[in-house]
Coordinates of C-alpha atoms in Angstrom, one line a residue:
X1 CA 26.2 28.6 24.3
X2 CA 23.0 27.5 22.7
X3 CA 23.1 26.7 18.9
X4 CA 20.0 26.8 16.8
X5 CA 19.2 23.9 14.6
X6 CA 18.9 24.9 10.9
X7 CA 15.1 24.6 10.8
X8 CA 14.9 26.9 13.9
X9 CA 16.7 29.8 12.3
X10 CA 14.1 32.6 11.9
X11 CA 15.4 33.9 8.6
X12 CA 15.8 30.5 6.8
X13 CA 13.0 28.7 4.9
X14 CA 12.0 25.4 6.5
X15 CA 13.4 23.6 3.4
X16 CA 16.9 24.6 4.4
X17 CA 16.7 22.8 7.7
X18 CA 15.1 19.7 6.1
X19 CA 17.9 19.5 3.4
X20 CA 20.6 19.8 6.0
X21 CA 19.0 17.1 8.2
X22 CA 18.6 14.9 5.1
X23 CA 22.3 15.2 4.3
X24 CA 23.3 14.4 7.9
X25 CA 21.0 11.3 8.1
X26 CA 22.8 8.2 9.4
X27 CA 20.4 5.8 7.7
X28 CA 21.4 5.3 4.0
X29 CA 17.8 4.9 2.9
X30 CA 16.9 8.4 4.2
X31 CA 19.7 10.2 2.3
X32 CA 19.3 11.6 -1.2
X33 CA 19.0 8.7 -3.7
X34 CA 21.0 10.4 -6.5
X35 CA 23.0 13.4 -7.5
X36 CA 20.1 14.6 -9.6
X37 CA 17.8 14.4 -6.6
X38 CA 20.3 16.3 -4.5
X39 CA 20.5 19.0 -7.2
X40 CA 16.7 19.2 -7.3
X41 CA 16.6 19.7 -3.5
X42 CA 19.2 22.5 -3.7
X43 CA 17.2 24.2 -6.5
X44 CA 14.1 24.1 -4.4
X45 CA 16.0 25.8 -1.5
X46 CA 17.4 28.4 -3.8
X47 CA 13.9 29.0 -5.2
X48 CA 12.5 29.6 -1.7
X49 CA 15.4 31.9 -0.8
X50 CA 14.7 34.0 -4.0
X51 CA 11.0 34.1 -3.2
X52 CA 11.6 35.3 0.3
X53 CA 14.2 38.0 -0.6
X54 CA 13.0 41.6 -0.3
X55 CA 15.6 42.9 -2.7
X56 CA 15.6 41.0 -5.9
X57 CA 18.9 40.7 -7.6
X58 CA 19.8 40.1 -11.2
X59 CA 18.5 36.8 -12.6
X60 CA 21.3 34.4 -13.4
X61 CA 19.3 31.3 -14.1
X62 CA 15.7 30.0 -14.3
X63 CA 14.5 27.6 -11.6
X64 CA 11.4 25.5 -12.2
X65 CA 9.5 24.6 -9.1
X66 CA 9.4 20.8 -8.5
X67 CA 5.6 20.7 -8.4
X68 CA 5.5 22.2 -12.0
X69 CA 7.8 19.6 -13.5
X70 CA 6.1 16.6 -15.1
X71 CA 6.8 13.2 -13.6
X72 CA 5.7 9.9 -15.2
X73 CA 5.2 6.3 -14.5
X74 CA 6.5 3.7 -17.0
X75 CA 5.5 0.1 -17.4
X76 CA 8.6 -1.2 -19.2
X77 CA 7.1 -4.4 -20.6
X78 CA 8.6 -7.4 -22.3
X79 CA 6.4 -7.0 -25.4
X80 CA 4.7 -3.7 -25.0
X81 CA 5.4 -0.7 -22.8
X82 CA 3.1 2.1 -21.4
X83 CA 3.8 5.6 -20.0
X84 CA 1.4 7.6 -17.9
X85 CA 1.1 10.7 -15.7
X86 CA -1.5 12.3 -13.4
X87 CA -3.5 15.2 -14.9
X88 CA -4.5 18.4 -13.2
X89 CA -7.3 16.6 -11.4
X90 CA -5.0 13.9 -10.0
X91 CA -6.3 11.2 -12.3
X92 CA -4.0 8.8 -14.2
X93 CA -3.8 9.4 -18.0
X94 CA -1.9 7.2 -20.5
X95 CA 0.3 9.2 -22.8
X96 CA -0.1 8.1 -26.4
X97 CA 3.0 7.3 -28.5
X98 CA 4.0 9.5 -31.4
X99 CA 2.1 7.0 -33.6
X100 CA -1.1 7.6 -31.5
X101 CA -1.1 4.3 -29.7
X102 CA -1.6 3.7 -26.0
X103 CA 1.1 1.1 -26.0
X104 CA 4.6 1.0 -27.6
X105 CA 6.0 -2.3 -28.8
X106 CA 9.2 -3.1 -26.9
X107 CA 11.0 -3.8 -30.1
X108 CA 14.1 -2.0 -31.4
X109 CA 15.2 -1.9 -35.1
X110 CA 18.9 -1.1 -35.7
X111 CA 19.0 0.1 -39.3
X112 CA 22.6 1.1 -39.8
X113 CA 23.2 4.2 -37.7
X114 CA 19.5 4.7 -37.2
X115 CA 17.7 3.2 -34.2
X116 CA 13.9 2.9 -34.6
X117 CA 11.7 1.8 -31.6
X118 CA 8.1 0.6 -31.6
X119 CA 5.7 -0.1 -34.4
X120 CA 8.2 0.1 -37.3
X121 CA 10.6 -2.2 -35.4
X122 CA 7.7 -4.7 -35.0
X123 CA 7.0 -4.6 -38.7
X124 CA 10.6 -5.2 -39.6
X125 CA 10.7 -8.5 -37.7
X126 CA 9.3 -10.4 -40.7
X127 CA 11.8 -9.0 -43.2
X128 CA 14.9 -8.1 -41.1
X129 CA 14.9 -10.3 -38.0
X130 CA 18.7 -10.0 -37.7
X131 CA 18.4 -6.3 -37.3
X132 CA 15.7 -6.4 -34.6
X133 CA 15.9 -6.8 -30.9
X134 CA 12.8 -7.9 -28.9
X135 CA 12.0 -9.3 -25.5
X136 CA 15.2 -7.8 -24.0
X137 CA 13.5 -7.7 -20.6
X138 CA 13.9 -11.5 -20.4
X139 CA 17.7 -11.1 -20.8
X140 CA 18.2 -8.5 -18.1
X141 CA 20.8 -9.7 -15.6
X142 CA 22.9 -11.3 -18.4
X143 CA 25.9 -9.7 -20.0
X144 CA 24.6 -9.8 -23.5
X145 CA 21.4 -9.9 -25.4
X146 CA 20.7 -13.4 -26.6
X147 CA 21.6 -12.6 -30.2
X148 CA 23.9 -10.2 -32.1
X149 CA 22.2 -7.4 -33.9
X150 CA 23.7 -6.5 -37.3
X151 CA 26.9 -8.2 -36.1
X152 CA 27.0 -6.1 -32.9
X153 CA 26.6 -7.3 -29.3
X154 CA 24.4 -5.3 -27.0
X155 CA 23.8 -5.5 -23.3
X156 CA 20.1 -6.1 -22.7
X157 CA 19.7 -2.9 -20.6
X158 CA 21.0 -0.9 -23.5
X159 CA 18.1 -2.1 -25.6
X160 CA 15.7 -1.3 -22.8
X161 CA 17.3 2.2 -22.6
X162 CA 16.4 2.8 -26.3
X163 CA 12.8 1.9 -25.6
X164 CA 12.7 4.2 -22.6
X165 CA 14.3 7.0 -24.7
X166 CA 11.6 6.7 -27.3
X167 CA 8.8 6.8 -24.7
X168 CA 10.4 9.8 -23.0
X169 CA 10.7 11.7 -26.3
X170 CA 7.0 10.9 -27.2
X171 CA 5.8 12.0 -23.8
X172 CA 7.9 15.2 -23.8
X173 CA 6.1 16.3 -27.0
X174 CA 2.9 16.4 -25.0
X175 CA 4.1 17.3 -21.4
X176 CA 7.2 19.3 -22.1
X177 CA 10.7 18.2 -21.1
X178 CA 11.1 16.1 -18.0
X179 CA 13.6 13.7 -16.4
X180 CA 11.9 12.0 -13.5
X181 CA 10.1 8.7 -13.7
X182 CA 9.1 5.7 -11.7
X183 CA 9.7 2.4 -13.6
X184 CA 7.9 -0.9 -12.9
X185 CA 9.6 -4.3 -12.6
X186 CA 8.1 -7.8 -12.1
X187 CA 7.8 -8.6 -8.4
X188 CA 9.9 -11.6 -8.9
X189 CA 12.8 -9.7 -10.4
X190 CA 16.0 -10.3 -8.5
X191 CA 18.3 -7.5 -7.4
X192 CA 20.5 -7.8 -10.5
X193 CA 17.6 -7.2 -12.8
X194 CA 16.3 -4.3 -10.7
X195 CA 19.8 -2.7 -10.9
X196 CA 19.8 -3.2 -14.7
X197 CA 16.4 -1.6 -15.0
X198 CA 17.6 1.5 -13.1
X199 CA 20.7 1.5 -15.3
X200 CA 18.5 1.5 -18.4
X201 CA 16.7 4.5 -17.1
X202 CA 20.0 6.3 -16.5
X203 CA 21.2 5.6 -20.0
X204 CA 17.9 7.0 -21.4
X205 CA 18.5 10.3 -19.6
X206 CA 15.9 9.7 -16.9
X207 CA 16.2 10.2 -13.2
X208 CA 14.6 7.0 -11.8
X209 CA 12.9 8.2 -8.7
X210 CA 12.1 4.7 -7.7
X211 CA 11.2 1.3 -9.1
X212 CA 8.0 -0.4 -8.1
X213 CA 6.7 -4.0 -8.5
X214 CA 4.2 -4.4 -11.2
X215 CA 1.5 -6.1 -9.2
X216 CA 1.9 -3.4 -6.4
X217 CA 1.5 -0.7 -9.0
X218 CA -1.7 -2.4 -10.3
X219 CA -3.1 -2.7 -6.8
X220 CA -2.2 1.0 -6.2
X221 CA -4.1 1.9 -9.3
X222 CA -7.1 -0.1 -8.2
X223 CA -7.0 1.2 -4.6
X224 CA -6.8 4.8 -5.8
X225 CA -9.6 4.5 -8.3
X226 CA -12.3 7.1 -7.6
X227 CA -15.1 4.6 -7.0
X228 CA -13.0 3.0 -4.3
X229 CA -12.2 6.1 -2.3
X230 CA -14.2 8.0 0.4
X231 CA -14.4 11.8 0.6
X232 CA -11.1 12.0 2.4
X233 CA -9.3 10.2 -0.4
X234 CA -8.8 7.0 1.5
X235 CA -10.1 3.5 0.7
X236 CA -13.7 2.9 1.9
X237 CA -12.9 -0.4 3.7
X238 CA -9.9 -2.6 4.3
X239 CA -9.5 -5.1 1.5
X240 CA -7.3 -8.1 0.6
X241 CA -6.4 -8.0 -3.1
X242 CA -4.8 -10.8 -5.1
X243 CA -3.1 -9.4 -8.2
X244 CA -2.7 -11.9 -11.0
X245 CA -0.3 -10.3 -13.5
X246 CA 0.4 -12.2 -16.8
X247 CA 2.2 -10.0 -19.3
X248 CA 3.9 -10.7 -22.5
X249 CA 7.0 -12.2 -20.9
X250 CA 6.7 -12.4 -17.1
X251 CA 4.2 -13.6 -14.5
X252 CA 3.6 -12.4 -11.0
X253 CA 1.1 -13.1 -8.2
X254 CA 0.9 -10.8 -5.2
X255 CA -1.5 -10.6 -2.3
X256 CA -1.9 -7.2 -0.8
X257 CA -3.8 -5.6 2.1
X258 CA -5.3 -2.2 1.4
X259 CA -6.4 -0.3 4.6
X260 CA -7.1 3.4 4.1
X261 CA -4.0 4.8 2.4
X262 CA -1.8 1.8 3.5
X263 CA -0.8 -0.7 0.9
X264 CA 0.9 -3.7 2.4
X265 CA 2.2 -6.7 0.5
X266 CA 1.6 -10.0 2.3
X267 CA 3.3 -12.4 -0.1
X268 CA 4.5 -12.5 -3.7
X269 CA 6.0 -15.0 -6.2
X270 CA 6.2 -15.4 -9.9
X271 CA 8.2 -16.5 -13.0
X272 CA 10.3 -14.1 -15.0
X273 CA 10.3 -16.6 -18.0
X274 CA 6.6 -17.1 -18.3
X275 CA 4.2 -14.9 -20.3
X276 CA 2.1 -14.5 -23.4
X277 CA 5.1 -15.2 -25.5
X278 CA 5.1 -18.8 -24.3
X279 CA 1.4 -19.2 -25.3
X280 CA 2.4 -17.9 -28.8
X281 CA 5.3 -20.4 -28.9
X282 CA 2.9 -23.3 -28.3
X283 CA 0.9 -22.3 -31.4
X284 CA 4.1 -21.8 -33.5
X285 CA 5.4 -25.2 -32.5
X286 CA 2.0 -26.9 -33.3
X287 CA 1.7 -25.3 -36.8
X288 CA 5.4 -25.9 -37.6
X289 CA 5.2 -29.6 -36.6
X290 CA 2.0 -30.0 -38.6
X291 CA 3.7 -28.4 -41.6
X292 CA 6.9 -30.5 -41.2
X293 CA 4.8 -33.7 -41.0
X294 CA 3.1 -32.9 -44.3
X295 CA 6.0 -31.4 -46.3
X296 CA 9.2 -32.7 -44.6
X297 CA 10.9 -29.5 -43.5
X298 CA 10.4 -27.2 -40.5
X299 CA 9.6 -23.5 -41.2
X300 CA 11.1 -22.6 -37.8
X301 CA 14.5 -23.1 -39.4
X302 CA 14.1 -20.0 -41.6
X303 CA 14.5 -16.8 -39.4
X304 CA 12.5 -14.6 -41.8
X305 CA 9.6 -17.0 -42.0
X306 CA 9.7 -17.9 -38.3
X307 CA 9.1 -14.3 -37.5
X308 CA 6.2 -14.1 -39.9
X309 CA 4.7 -17.3 -38.5
X310 CA 5.1 -15.9 -35.0
X311 CA 3.1 -12.8 -35.9
X312 CA 0.4 -15.0 -37.4
X313 CA 0.2 -17.1 -34.3
X314 CA 0.1 -14.1 -32.0
X315 CA -2.8 -12.7 -33.9
X316 CA -4.6 -16.1 -33.9
X317 CA -4.2 -16.2 -30.1
X318 CA -6.0 -12.8 -29.9
X319 CA -8.7 -14.1 -32.2
X320 CA -9.3 -17.1 -30.0
X321 CA -10.1 -14.7 -27.1
X322 CA -13.2 -13.6 -29.1
X323 CA -14.0 -16.6 -31.2
X324 CA -14.1 -20.4 -30.8
X325 CA -11.8 -21.1 -33.7
X326 CA -9.4 -19.5 -36.2
X327 CA -7.0 -20.5 -38.9
X328 CA -3.2 -20.0 -39.2
X329 CA -1.9 -19.7 -42.8
X330 CA 1.6 -21.1 -43.4
X331 CA 3.1 -20.7 -46.9
X332 CA 6.8 -21.8 -47.1
X333 CA 9.0 -22.9 -50.0
X334 CA 6.1 -23.2 -52.4
X335 CA 4.0 -25.3 -49.9
X336 CA 0.9 -24.2 -48.1
X337 CA -0.9 -25.2 -45.0
X338 CA -4.2 -23.8 -43.5
X339 CA -4.2 -25.0 -39.9
X340 CA -7.4 -24.8 -38.0
X341 CA -7.0 -24.0 -34.3
X342 CA -10.0 -24.2 -32.0
X343 CA -10.1 -22.6 -28.6
X344 CA -10.3 -26.0 -27.0
X345 CA -7.2 -27.1 -28.9
X346 CA -5.4 -24.0 -27.8
X347 CA -6.3 -24.7 -24.2
X348 CA -5.0 -28.3 -24.5
X349 CA -1.7 -27.1 -26.0
X350 CA -1.1 -24.6 -23.3
X351 CA -2.5 -26.5 -20.3
X352 CA 0.9 -26.9 -18.7
X353 CA 1.5 -23.1 -18.8
X354 CA -1.8 -22.4 -17.2
X355 CA -1.1 -25.0 -14.5
X356 CA 2.2 -23.3 -13.7
X357 CA 0.3 -20.0 -13.0
X358 CA -2.3 -21.9 -10.9
X359 CA 0.4 -23.5 -8.8
X360 CA 2.1 -20.2 -8.1
X361 CA -1.2 -18.6 -7.3
X362 CA -2.1 -21.2 -4.7
X363 CA 1.5 -21.0 -3.2
X364 CA 1.3 -17.2 -2.8
X365 CA -2.1 -17.5 -1.1
X366 CA -0.7 -20.0 1.3
X367 CA 2.4 -17.9 2.0
X368 CA 0.0 -14.9 2.8
X369 CA -1.7 -17.2 5.3
X370 CA -5.1 -16.6 3.7
X371 CA -7.9 -18.7 2.3
X372 CA -10.0 -17.7 -0.7
X373 CA -12.8 -16.4 1.5
X374 CA -10.5 -13.8 2.9
X375 CA -9.7 -12.4 -0.6
X376 CA -12.0 -9.5 -1.5
X377 CA -10.8 -8.8 -5.0
X378 CA -8.9 -10.7 -7.6
X379 CA -7.4 -8.2 -10.0
X380 CA -6.3 -9.4 -13.5
X381 CA -3.6 -7.2 -15.2
X382 CA -1.3 -7.8 -18.1
X383 CA -2.5 -8.1 -21.7
X384 CA -2.3 -11.9 -21.6
X385 CA -5.1 -12.1 -19.0
X386 CA -7.5 -11.4 -21.9
X387 CA -7.4 -15.1 -22.7
X388 CA -10.7 -16.6 -21.4
X389 CA -8.8 -19.6 -19.9
X390 CA -7.3 -17.2 -17.3
X391 CA -10.6 -15.9 -15.9
X392 CA -12.1 -19.4 -16.0
X393 CA -9.2 -20.9 -14.1
X394 CA -9.3 -18.1 -11.5
X395 CA -13.0 -18.6 -11.0
X396 CA -12.6 -22.4 -10.7
X397 CA -10.0 -22.3 -8.0
X398 CA -11.3 -19.3 -6.0
X399 CA -15.1 -19.4 -6.5
X400 CA -14.9 -15.7 -7.3
X401 CA -15.4 -13.6 -10.4
X402 CA -12.2 -11.8 -11.2
X403 CA -12.1 -8.0 -11.3
X404 CA -11.7 -6.7 -14.9
X405 CA -12.5 -3.1 -14.0
X406 CA -9.0 -1.8 -14.9
X407 CA -7.4 -1.8 -18.3
X408 CA -5.0 -4.8 -18.2
X409 CA -2.6 -2.8 -20.4
X410 CA -2.6 0.5 -18.5
X411 CA -3.1 -0.4 -14.9
X412 CA 0.5 -0.9 -14.0
X413 CA 1.7 2.4 -15.6
X414 CA -1.2 4.2 -13.8
X415 CA 0.0 2.9 -10.5
X416 CA 3.5 3.9 -11.2
X417 CA 2.3 7.4 -12.1
X418 CA 0.6 7.7 -8.7
X419 CA 3.8 6.8 -7.0
X420 CA 5.8 9.3 -9.1
X421 CA 3.4 12.1 -8.2
X422 CA 3.6 11.1 -4.5
X423 CA 7.5 11.2 -4.5
X424 CA 7.4 14.6 -6.2
X425 CA 4.9 15.8 -3.5
X426 CA 7.1 14.5 -0.7
X427 CA 10.0 16.5 -2.1
X428 CA 7.8 19.6 -2.0
X429 CA 7.0 19.0 1.6
X430 CA 3.4 17.8 1.1
X431 CA 2.0 14.9 3.2
X432 CA 1.9 11.6 1.4
X433 CA -1.5 10.4 0.4
X434 CA -0.6 6.7 0.7
X435 CA 2.0 4.4 2.0
X436 CA 3.4 1.2 0.4
X437 CA 5.0 -1.6 2.3
X438 CA 6.5 -4.4 0.1
X439 CA 8.1 -7.7 0.7
X440 CA 11.2 -9.2 -0.9
X441 CA 10.6 -12.0 -3.4
X442 CA 13.8 -13.9 -2.8
X443 CA 15.9 -14.7 0.3
X444 CA 19.2 -12.9 0.6
X445 CA 22.3 -14.3 2.1
X446 CA 26.1 -14.7 2.2
X447 CA 28.1 -17.8 1.3
X448 CA 29.7 -19.1 4.5
X449 CA 31.2 -22.3 5.8
X450 CA 29.3 -24.7 8.0
X451 CA 31.1 -24.8 11.4
X452 CA 31.0 -28.6 11.6
X453 CA 31.3 -29.8 8.0
X454 CA 33.3 -27.0 6.6
X455 CA 31.1 -27.1 3.5
X456 CA 30.0 -23.9 1.8
X457 CA 26.4 -23.0 2.6
X458 CA 24.0 -20.1 1.9
X459 CA 23.6 -18.3 5.2
X460 CA 20.3 -16.5 4.8
X461 CA 20.1 -13.0 6.4
X462 CA 16.8 -11.8 5.0
X463 CA 14.2 -14.4 4.3
X464 CA 11.7 -14.3 1.4
X465 CA 8.5 -12.4 2.0
X466 CA 10.1 -10.2 4.7
X467 CA 8.6 -6.7 5.0
X468 CA 10.7 -4.0 3.4
X469 CA 12.6 -1.9 4.1
X470 CA 14.6 -4.4 6.2
X471 CA 17.9 -4.1 8.0
X472 CA 19.7 -7.3 9.4
X473 CA 23.0 -7.8 11.0
X474 CA 25.0 -11.0 11.3
X475 CA 28.5 -11.8 12.6
X476 CA 30.9 -14.0 10.7
X477 CA 34.5 -14.8 11.5
X478 CA 37.9 -14.8 9.8
X479 CA 39.4 -18.2 9.1
X480 CA 43.1 -17.7 9.6
X481 CA 45.5 -15.6 11.8
X482 CA 46.9 -12.7 9.9
X483 CA 44.2 -12.9 7.2
X484 CA 44.7 -9.8 4.9
X485 CA 41.4 -9.8 3.0
X486 CA 37.8 -11.0 3.2
X487 CA 35.7 -12.0 0.2
X488 CA 32.0 -12.0 0.7
X489 CA 29.8 -13.7 -2.0
X490 CA 26.2 -12.4 -1.8
X491 CA 23.5 -14.8 -3.1
X492 CA 19.8 -14.7 -3.6
X493 CA 17.7 -17.9 -3.3
X494 CA 16.0 -20.3 -1.0
X495 CA 18.5 -23.3 -1.3
X496 CA 21.1 -24.0 1.3
X497 CA 23.5 -24.8 -1.6
X498 CA 25.2 -21.7 -3.0
X499 CA 25.4 -23.2 -6.5
X500 CA 21.6 -23.5 -6.5
X501 CA 21.2 -19.8 -5.8
X502 CA 21.8 -16.7 -7.9
X503 CA 25.1 -14.9 -7.1
X504 CA 24.3 -11.2 -6.9
X505 CA 27.9 -10.2 -6.6
X506 CA 30.8 -9.9 -4.2
X507 CA 32.5 -7.5 -1.8
X508 CA 36.2 -7.6 -1.0
X509 CA 37.7 -6.0 2.1
X510 CA 41.4 -5.7 1.6
X511 CA 44.5 -4.7 3.6
X512 CA 43.4 -6.0 7.0
X513 CA 46.0 -5.7 9.9
X514 CA 48.8 -8.3 9.7
X515 CA 48.3 -9.3 13.3
X516 CA 44.6 -9.9 13.1
X517 CA 43.8 -13.0 15.2
X518 CA 42.0 -16.0 13.7
X519 CA 38.2 -16.0 14.1
X520 CA 38.1 -12.2 14.4
X521 CA 34.5 -11.0 14.1
X522 CA 33.2 -9.5 10.9
X523 CA 29.9 -7.8 11.3
X524 CA 27.8 -7.7 8.1
X525 CA 24.7 -5.5 7.8
X526 CA 22.2 -5.9 4.9
X527 CA 20.0 -2.9 4.2
X528 CA 17.3 -3.9 1.7
X529 CA 15.3 -1.0 0.4
X530 CA 11.6 -0.9 -0.4
X531 CA 12.3 -1.1 -4.1
X532 CA 14.4 -4.3 -3.7
X533 CA 17.8 -2.7 -3.9
X534 CA 20.5 -3.9 -1.5
X535 CA 23.4 -2.1 0.2
X536 CA 25.9 -3.8 2.5
X537 CA 27.8 -2.4 5.4
X538 CA 30.9 -4.3 6.8
X539 CA 32.8 -3.7 10.1
X540 CA 35.9 -5.7 11.0
X541 CA 36.1 -6.4 14.7
X542 CA 39.2 -5.2 16.5
X543 CA 39.9 -2.6 13.8
X544 CA 38.6 0.7 12.6
X545 CA 37.8 -0.8 9.2
X546 CA 34.2 0.0 8.4
X547 CA 32.7 0.5 4.9
X548 CA 29.4 0.7 3.1
X549 CA 30.1 -1.0 -0.2
X550 CA 28.6 -1.1 -3.6
X551 CA 28.3 -4.7 -4.7
X552 CA 30.6 -5.8 -7.5
X553 CA 28.2 -7.4 -10.0
X554 CA 29.8 -9.5 -12.7
X555 CA 27.1 -8.9 -15.3
X556 CA 26.4 -5.3 -14.6
X557 CA 27.8 -2.4 -16.6
X558 CA 30.5 -0.2 -15.1
X559 CA 29.9 3.5 -14.6
X560 CA 32.2 4.2 -17.6
X561 CA 30.2 1.8 -19.8
X562 CA 27.0 3.3 -18.6
X563 CA 28.2 6.8 -19.5
X564 CA 29.4 5.6 -22.9
X565 CA 26.1 4.1 -23.8
X566 CA 24.2 7.0 -22.4
X567 CA 26.1 9.4 -24.6
X568 CA 25.4 7.2 -27.6
X569 CA 21.7 6.7 -26.9
X570 CA 21.3 10.4 -26.2
X571 CA 23.1 11.3 -29.5
X572 CA 26.1 12.9 -27.8
X573 CA 28.7 10.8 -29.6

């Protein structure tokens, strides 16, 4: 007896068959990514069934077609964040904050029960530093934000969630209600930080369709710019692009190949603790030490004044991008200092920071297997690239004029908006207009024992700069006869020494058969998604034990904790 497949049934919309096939997919990466996504798919099928019905029944609920729902891209930055969407013509548009600004300061003021994000939080830094959280992005992956706020301890992803909630609310006033977003992360973010970013989106009431590397998003924005496209919507010619992304708190370099609608990352590297904030710190230290030398005490010791001085130095840094010299005023405990800073002096103070970015840039180019003459465009993004020293350094080492055609503040969010719109179009059954192929920024492995020395070592399964998605299998073996459990420690890093790597988490397989022989095979499969998220599948040889496991991350919030914070942030408790 022949049985029709779902998509071959004459009375069923094609989406019914596609949904069934998706649910039956064996590959985890092709299944629905979340319950919200699955609910959306079901709504779409119901919508088509209603549209195709010849006898309309009573309306029990309203269904909004996916293509009519707004989706956004969010650049969740260390110091400033940006949100964007595509307008009706398919062009990216930055959504202004409620205050009318293109960017939102990534600063959160906890004023009693009231939480204030953005400009007012930034202003409060000078007078109420103990009530203000800033630069939480640098603490992602840790259990706690680096200082208590009003005597309370916050996970850094919770602070990020408050920022996302503010941006979502501001955008909803202009676009209407929405839930779906693509959020950007530094290319060099490890898997723990990527998970924390997705958790922040969840707590802010967003369905995170995907996360995308910031340099990739910027390259996507550049490649999709109207003047780079032919009539068919594809890039005119194949190009190699180097993206130099220096934001407020993080730094990335990525080399990408753009060929038609194909965006392929060749190599990436960076530093999650290097950004414009570190240039500010150099000025703060210089002025503070000059003041201490004259008056005998250090203004950095006073939290209120330290915040004020920081704002002064940050503003002076911006002034030095336009002028050759500026002054920083420092008035503390009845003493006054007017410190002159020249652009040359600023360059000298920050030379080591610039050298770090230059070294990384050269390393990434070598990892991509290219020389400078093979690079067609050098794209500068991130607000800190406005400093003249950045363009001068790039021109010196490459012999090329950097591309400043895109807004350094908006390019990353615009690229994320392109991806968000494409993911929405894919759900609606439309053909994708572009394809992205990323690489992993860190090697992934398991802690095993060397067969000869018995010493613990990092057994790398997926090497750095491997094309994603990637799926790798490796067989390990039990140590003892009758071993009842297996502990697998998953690490990220290049060193053979586990202690020199980042421990992502662990997986424990319990209740193995009592008579399991020593050296029984354990097959481990890593599935690394395009967005840098990892899932692990384990099969114990000689048994029917087989599982796909969520990694237990020591510094990640549990689902109960996530739900608790989500209710609090969304005002449900």
